[in-house]
Amino acid sequence: SKREGFATIPDVSWEDIGALQSVREELQTAIVQPIKQPELYAAVGISAPTGVLLWGPPGCGKTLLAKAVAAESKANFISIKGPELLNKFVGESEAAVRRVFSRARSSVPCVIFFDELDALVPRRDDAGSESSARVVNTLLTELDGLSERQGIYVIAATNRPEIIDEAMLRPGRLETPLFVDLPGADERVEILRALLRTKPIGDDKETIISMARTSACDGFSGADLGSLTRQAGHHALSRRSMRLDYADFQFAATRIKGSVGEMARYYK
Ligand code: ATP
């Protein structure tokens, strides 16, 4: 199994992601193309990679997008959760940040994904703590060093962009913010279609997929549609079927409550 913090090429493709078309196109231009055709970018004098900040409500595909970017570029992927790097001993977090970049340097091309970035780099004034300011500074130094070399791309994700230290977002750092929104009815259909792509479904596949458009799935995130699919799978097995039918999804929908209520707290 894959250990966090180590470089591997993920097995997620654009096909596994529903909706989010414009975010995908932006990532294709900002990261996938430059990794695939560095000579084009060098020819027009663009050498510094651009960092991307994916922001938006939980469970809407930020991690999935970052993995697909690496996979589509055939780049290694190092995934780091912000809170994990925050160590109890003075100096350890900075060393851990430097270690992430040195590991990336030895496995180029490489995408580094910092999930829950807000935990790692809160505004230096707010947080007040000296050690958190040092972590921010270390990360800034590493990001600024990237302009001199090719092959390392940084994607970060957060649900709380407003609490991130602004210096992180300046040109040459995480300068490209991309909003990953909660899906609307049509997008839920595309997401459920992507989630069911490899699942054993009967003849009523289109009926199942169109359920995502109905009020039964109001306020569902992509992650909620993922749990819907898992619950339907459990229900199919409980009736000793290896195939997911419409009735399994109807049952599952009664068990899942959309996350939108919970998100409203963040995004009012
Ligand atoms: P968090 O902020 O909680 O880390 P996230 O935005 O990174 O959330 P993901 O981890 O990418 O969300 O999504 C969780 C799961 O939800 C995915 O593994 C996938 O099953 C499903 N999912 C979310 N969005 C999509 C989508 N657009 N297309 C297909 N599946 C999705």
Coordinates of C-alpha atoms and ligand atoms in Angstrom, one line a residue:
S1 CA 0.0 0.0 0.0
K2 CA 1.1 3.6 -0.6
R3 CA 2.7 5.4 2.2
E4 CA 2.0 9.0 2.7
G5 CA 4.9 11.3 1.9
F6 CA 6.5 8.9 -0.6
A7 CA 6.6 9.4 -4.3
T8 CA 4.5 7.2 -6.6
I9 CA 2.5 7.8 -9.8
P10 CA -1.2 7.8 -8.8
D11 CA -3.7 5.7 -10.7
V12 CA -6.4 8.4 -11.2
S13 CA -7.2 9.7 -14.6
W14 CA -9.4 12.6 -15.8
E15 CA -12.0 10.0 -16.6
D16 CA -12.4 9.3 -12.9
I17 CA -13.4 12.9 -12.3
G18 CA -16.9 14.2 -13.0
A19 CA -17.7 17.8 -13.9
L20 CA -15.0 20.5 -12.9
Q21 CA -14.3 20.9 -16.6
S22 CA -12.8 24.4 -16.4
V23 CA -10.6 23.6 -13.4
R24 CA -9.3 20.6 -15.3
E25 CA -8.5 22.8 -18.3
E26 CA -6.6 25.3 -16.1
L27 CA -4.6 22.5 -14.5
Q28 CA -3.8 21.0 -17.9
T29 CA -2.4 24.4 -19.0
A30 CA -0.7 25.2 -15.7
I31 CA 1.0 21.9 -14.9
V32 CA 0.3 18.9 -17.3
Q33 CA 1.5 20.6 -20.5
P34 CA 4.6 22.2 -19.0
I35 CA 5.6 18.8 -17.6
K36 CA 4.9 17.0 -20.9
Q37 CA 6.5 19.6 -23.2
P38 CA 9.1 21.6 -21.1
E39 CA 11.0 22.6 -24.3
L40 CA 7.9 24.6 -25.5
Y41 CA 7.8 26.6 -22.3
A42 CA 11.6 27.1 -22.3
A43 CA 11.4 28.4 -25.9
V44 CA 9.1 31.3 -24.9
G45 CA 11.1 32.0 -21.8
I46 CA 8.8 30.6 -19.2
S47 CA 10.9 28.7 -16.8
A48 CA 9.3 29.1 -13.4
P49 CA 6.6 26.6 -12.6
T50 CA 3.4 28.1 -11.3
G51 CA 1.9 26.8 -8.0
V52 CA -1.8 26.2 -7.7
L53 CA -4.1 26.6 -4.8
L54 CA -7.3 24.5 -5.0
W55 CA -9.9 25.9 -2.6
G56 CA -13.5 25.1 -1.8
P57 CA -15.8 23.0 0.3
P58 CA -14.7 19.5 1.5
G59 CA -15.2 16.4 -0.6
C60 CA -15.5 18.1 -4.0
G61 CA -12.5 16.6 -5.7
K62 CA -9.4 18.6 -4.8
T63 CA -7.3 15.6 -3.9
L64 CA -8.7 13.7 -6.9
L65 CA -7.7 16.6 -9.2
A66 CA -4.1 16.8 -7.8
K67 CA -3.7 13.0 -8.3
A68 CA -5.1 13.1 -11.8
V69 CA -2.7 16.0 -12.7
A70 CA 0.3 13.8 -11.6
A71 CA -1.0 10.7 -13.3
E72 CA -1.8 12.5 -16.6
S73 CA 1.7 14.1 -16.6
K74 CA 3.3 10.7 -15.6
A75 CA 4.9 12.6 -12.7
N76 CA 5.6 11.3 -9.3
F77 CA 3.2 12.4 -6.5
I78 CA 4.1 13.3 -3.0
S79 CA 1.1 13.9 -0.7
I80 CA 1.4 15.7 2.6
K81 CA -1.3 16.6 5.0
G82 CA -0.6 20.0 6.6
P83 CA -1.3 18.9 10.2
E84 CA 1.2 16.0 9.9
L85 CA 4.1 18.3 9.4
L86 CA 3.4 20.3 12.5
N87 CA 5.7 18.6 15.0
K88 CA 5.9 19.0 18.7
F89 CA 9.6 19.6 18.8
V90 CA 11.1 22.9 17.8
G91 CA 12.7 22.8 14.3
E92 CA 11.3 19.4 13.3
S93 CA 8.5 20.8 11.1
E94 CA 11.0 23.0 9.1
A95 CA 13.2 20.0 8.6
A96 CA 10.2 17.9 7.5
V97 CA 9.3 20.6 4.9
R98 CA 12.8 20.7 3.6
R99 CA 12.8 16.9 3.4
V100 CA 9.6 16.9 1.3
F101 CA 11.3 19.1 -1.3
S102 CA 14.6 17.2 -1.3
R103 CA 12.6 14.0 -1.8
A104 CA 10.8 15.7 -4.7
R105 CA 14.1 16.8 -6.2
S106 CA 15.3 13.2 -6.3
S107 CA 12.1 12.0 -8.2
V108 CA 11.4 14.6 -10.9
P109 CA 9.1 15.3 -12.5
C110 CA 7.2 15.5 -9.3
V111 CA 3.9 17.0 -8.0
I112 CA 3.9 17.9 -4.4
F113 CA 0.4 18.0 -2.9
F114 CA -0.1 19.9 0.4
D115 CA -3.5 19.0 1.7
E116 CA -5.0 21.2 4.5
L117 CA -2.5 23.9 3.8
D118 CA -4.2 26.2 6.2
A119 CA -3.0 24.1 9.1
L120 CA 0.6 24.4 7.9
V121 CA 0.8 28.1 7.0
P122 CA -1.7 30.1 8.9
R123 CA -1.3 33.9 8.8
R124 CA 1.9 34.7 10.7
D125 CA 0.3 37.5 12.6
D126 CA -2.9 35.6 13.7
A127 CA -1.1 32.4 14.7
G128 CA 1.3 34.5 16.8
S129 CA 3.5 31.5 17.4
E130 CA 7.2 31.8 16.4
S131 CA 7.5 28.2 15.3
S132 CA 4.6 28.5 12.9
A133 CA 6.2 31.6 11.4
R134 CA 9.4 29.6 10.9
V135 CA 7.4 26.9 9.0
V136 CA 5.9 29.5 6.8
N137 CA 9.3 31.0 6.0
T138 CA 10.8 27.6 5.3
L139 CA 8.0 26.8 2.8
L140 CA 8.4 30.2 1.2
T141 CA 12.1 29.7 0.8
E142 CA 11.5 26.3 -0.8
L143 CA 8.9 27.6 -3.2
D144 CA 11.1 30.5 -4.2
G145 CA 13.9 28.1 -4.9
L146 CA 11.8 26.2 -7.4
S147 CA 12.1 28.9 -10.0
E148 CA 15.7 27.9 -10.6
R149 CA 14.9 24.4 -11.5
Q150 CA 12.4 22.5 -13.6
G151 CA 10.3 19.5 -12.7
I152 CA 8.8 20.2 -9.3
Y153 CA 5.2 21.4 -9.2
V154 CA 3.3 22.4 -6.1
I155 CA -0.5 22.0 -5.6
A156 CA -2.1 22.9 -2.3
A157 CA -5.6 22.5 -1.1
T158 CA -7.7 24.2 1.6
N159 CA -11.2 24.7 2.8
R160 CA -10.2 28.0 4.4
P161 CA -8.2 30.2 2.0
E162 CA -8.8 33.3 4.1
I163 CA -6.6 32.0 6.9
I164 CA -3.6 31.2 4.8
D165 CA -0.6 33.5 5.0
E166 CA -0.9 35.9 2.1
A167 CA 2.8 35.7 1.3
M168 CA 2.1 32.1 0.1
L169 CA -0.1 33.4 -2.7
R170 CA 2.2 35.9 -4.3
P171 CA 3.5 35.6 -7.9
G172 CA 5.9 32.7 -8.3
R173 CA 4.4 30.9 -5.3
L174 CA 0.9 29.5 -5.1
E175 CA -0.2 32.2 -7.6
T176 CA -3.0 30.4 -9.3
P177 CA -6.1 30.0 -7.1
L178 CA -8.7 27.6 -8.5
F179 CA -12.1 27.3 -6.9
V180 CA -13.5 23.8 -6.7
D181 CA -17.2 24.3 -6.1
L182 CA -20.0 22.1 -4.7
P183 CA -21.6 20.4 -7.7
G184 CA -25.1 21.5 -9.0
A185 CA -27.7 19.0 -10.3
D186 CA -26.1 18.6 -13.7
E187 CA -22.6 18.2 -12.3
R188 CA -23.8 15.6 -9.8
V189 CA -25.0 13.5 -12.8
E190 CA -21.5 13.8 -14.3
I191 CA -19.8 12.8 -11.0
L192 CA -22.1 9.8 -10.4
R193 CA -21.4 8.7 -14.0
A194 CA -17.7 8.9 -13.3
L195 CA -18.0 7.0 -10.0
L196 CA -20.0 4.2 -11.7
R197 CA -17.7 3.9 -14.6
T198 CA -16.1 0.7 -13.3
K199 CA -19.0 -0.6 -11.2
P200 CA -21.2 -3.6 -12.0
I201 CA -24.5 -2.0 -12.8
G202 CA -27.6 -3.5 -14.4
D203 CA -29.7 -2.2 -17.3
D204 CA -31.0 0.6 -15.3
K205 CA -27.7 2.5 -15.3
E206 CA -29.2 5.7 -16.8
T207 CA -32.0 5.7 -14.3
I208 CA -29.5 5.4 -11.5
I209 CA -27.4 8.2 -12.8
S210 CA -30.3 10.5 -13.3
M211 CA -31.1 10.1 -9.6
A212 CA -28.2 12.4 -9.0
R213 CA -30.2 15.2 -10.5
T214 CA -33.2 14.8 -8.2
S215 CA -34.0 16.2 -4.8
A216 CA -32.9 12.9 -3.2
C217 CA -29.3 14.2 -3.8
D218 CA -29.8 17.9 -3.1
G219 CA -26.7 19.3 -1.5
F220 CA -24.6 16.2 -2.1
S221 CA -20.8 16.7 -2.6
G222 CA -18.8 14.3 -4.8
A223 CA -17.8 12.6 -1.5
D224 CA -21.5 12.1 -0.7
L225 CA -22.1 10.6 -4.1
G226 CA -19.1 8.3 -3.3
S227 CA -20.8 7.2 -0.1
L228 CA -24.1 6.7 -1.9
T229 CA -22.3 4.3 -4.3
R230 CA -20.6 2.5 -1.4
Q231 CA -23.9 2.2 0.5
A232 CA -25.7 0.9 -2.6
G233 CA -22.9 -1.7 -2.9
H234 CA -23.4 -2.9 0.7
H235 CA -27.1 -3.1 0.1
A236 CA -26.6 -5.2 -3.1
L237 CA -24.4 -7.6 -1.2
S238 CA -26.9 -7.8 1.7
R239 CA -29.4 -9.2 -0.8
R240 CA -26.6 -11.4 -2.2
S241 CA -26.4 -9.6 -5.5
M242 CA -23.1 -8.7 -7.2
R243 CA -24.8 -6.1 -9.2
L244 CA -26.0 -2.6 -8.1
D245 CA -29.6 -1.9 -9.1
Y246 CA -31.7 1.2 -8.9
A247 CA -33.4 -0.1 -5.7
D248 CA -30.0 -0.3 -4.0
F249 CA -29.4 3.4 -4.8
Q250 CA -32.9 4.3 -3.6
F251 CA -32.2 2.6 -0.3
A252 CA -28.8 4.2 0.0
A253 CA -30.2 7.7 -0.6
T254 CA -32.4 7.4 2.5
R255 CA -29.2 6.8 4.5
I256 CA -27.1 9.8 3.4
K257 CA -27.5 13.4 4.2
G258 CA -25.9 15.9 2.0
S259 CA -22.9 17.8 3.4
V260 CA -24.3 21.2 2.2
G261 CA -25.7 22.1 5.6
E262 CA -22.4 21.6 7.2
M263 CA -20.6 23.6 4.5
A264 CA -22.9 26.6 4.8
R265 CA -21.1 27.4 8.1
Y266 CA -17.9 28.0 6.2
Y267 CA -19.2 29.8 3.1
K268 CA -21.8 32.3 4.4
Ligands
ATP1 P1 -11.2 17.5 1.4 O1 -11.3 19.0 1.4 O2 -12.2 16.9 2.4 O3 -9.8 16.9 1.4 P2 -11.4 17.0 -1.4 O4 -12.0 18.2 -2.1 O5 -10.0 16.8 -1.5 O6 -11.9 17.0 0.1 P3 -11.6 14.4 -2.6 O7 -10.8 13.7 -1.5 O8 -10.9 14.7 -3.9 O9 -12.2 15.7 -2.0 O10 -12.9 13.6 -2.8 C1 -13.4 12.6 -2.0 C2 -14.0 11.5 -2.8 O11 -15.2 12.0 -3.3 C3 -13.2 11.1 -4.0 O12 -12.3 10.0 -3.7 C4 -14.3 10.6 -4.9 O13 -14.8 9.3 -4.6 C5 -15.4 11.5 -4.6 N1 -15.4 12.7 -5.5 C6 -15.4 14.0 -5.1 N2 -15.4 14.9 -6.1 C7 -15.5 14.1 -7.2 C8 -15.6 14.4 -8.6 N3 -15.7 15.7 -9.1 N4 -15.7 13.3 -9.5 C9 -15.7 12.1 -9.0 N5 -15.6 11.7 -7.7 C10 -15.5 12.7 -6.8

